[in-house]
Amino acid sequence: LDGDDDDVENAGTDAGGCGALTRHPPHIPYNPKTHVHSKPPYSFSCLIFMAIEEAALKRLPVKDIYQWIVTHFPYFQNAPTGWKNSVRHNLSLNKCFMKVDKERGHNIGKGSLWMVDPDYRPNLLQALRKTPYHPYSQLHILQNSCNSQGSSIGPMKPLPLAPRPNVNVPSPGLFLALRQKIWQLHLRGRC
DNA sequence: TACCGTCTAAACAAAT
DNA sequence: TATTTGTTTAGACGGT
Ligand SMILES: [Mg+2]
């Protein structure tokens, strides 16, 4: 039904080098909507994680994971075929992701729903924390820009980095909103 | 050097 | 029957 798997991509060499298959450089501000030729600086595990976390019920079928990824990271609209294979491969092999038990009764089309194994959710959060442009690695930008024009005080508050009774405190769902905010500040030349 | 996480390809089976 | 979904093996790569 969905005519995906569109190829017709770069035929072979790309002279300049900055063609499609390049991971986005860590030091340049990244916007998934505009940098459609850079591979997002997130692993498939992180992408899947964010997709599931933003789902109301924290569960998604494979197809919806695809959809979340392409809408939030348009790079994949024209990415070389194979990334869906990688998604499925990751879901299956990565212990952080598990299928929801096929509940008798209501079934959602094909396949199963996928969820994050609560025991391994901290692992995914840690992985996400280590990526660029994650709230935890970018919050200082918001802080140093939005406030203070005159305060000569340095570092301000150390930031709420961490510990927390965690569990589901640092919502990765906030990630995109925060990243957007940071991006806007960047465009205004304030950080 | 080994190990780990990651990515990509591919073979294959099962479900639909 | 064809497509989708899921599992598995294999190899490559960069970082620790
Ligand atoms: Mg799994």
Short mmCIF file of C-alpha atoms in Angstrom, two decimals, chain A residues 6 8 11 51 67-68 86 95 166 182:
data_model
loop_
_atom_site.label_atom_id
_atom_site.label_comp_id
_atom_site.label_asym_id
_atom_site.label_seq_id
_atom_site.Cartn_x
_atom_site.Cartn_y
_atom_site.Cartn_z
CA ASP A 6 12.03 4.77 -2.91
CA VAL A 8 16.74 6.51 -7.20
CA ALA A 11 24.23 7.15 -8.40
CA ALA A 51 9.51 7.42 18.85
CA GLN A 67 6.54 7.02 10.31
CA TRP A 68 7.80 8.84 13.37
CA SER A 86 18.18 -1.59 10.37
CA LYS A 95 17.54 -6.07 24.51
CA ASN A 166 14.59 9.45 37.61
CA ILE A 182 17.88 26.18 21.02
#
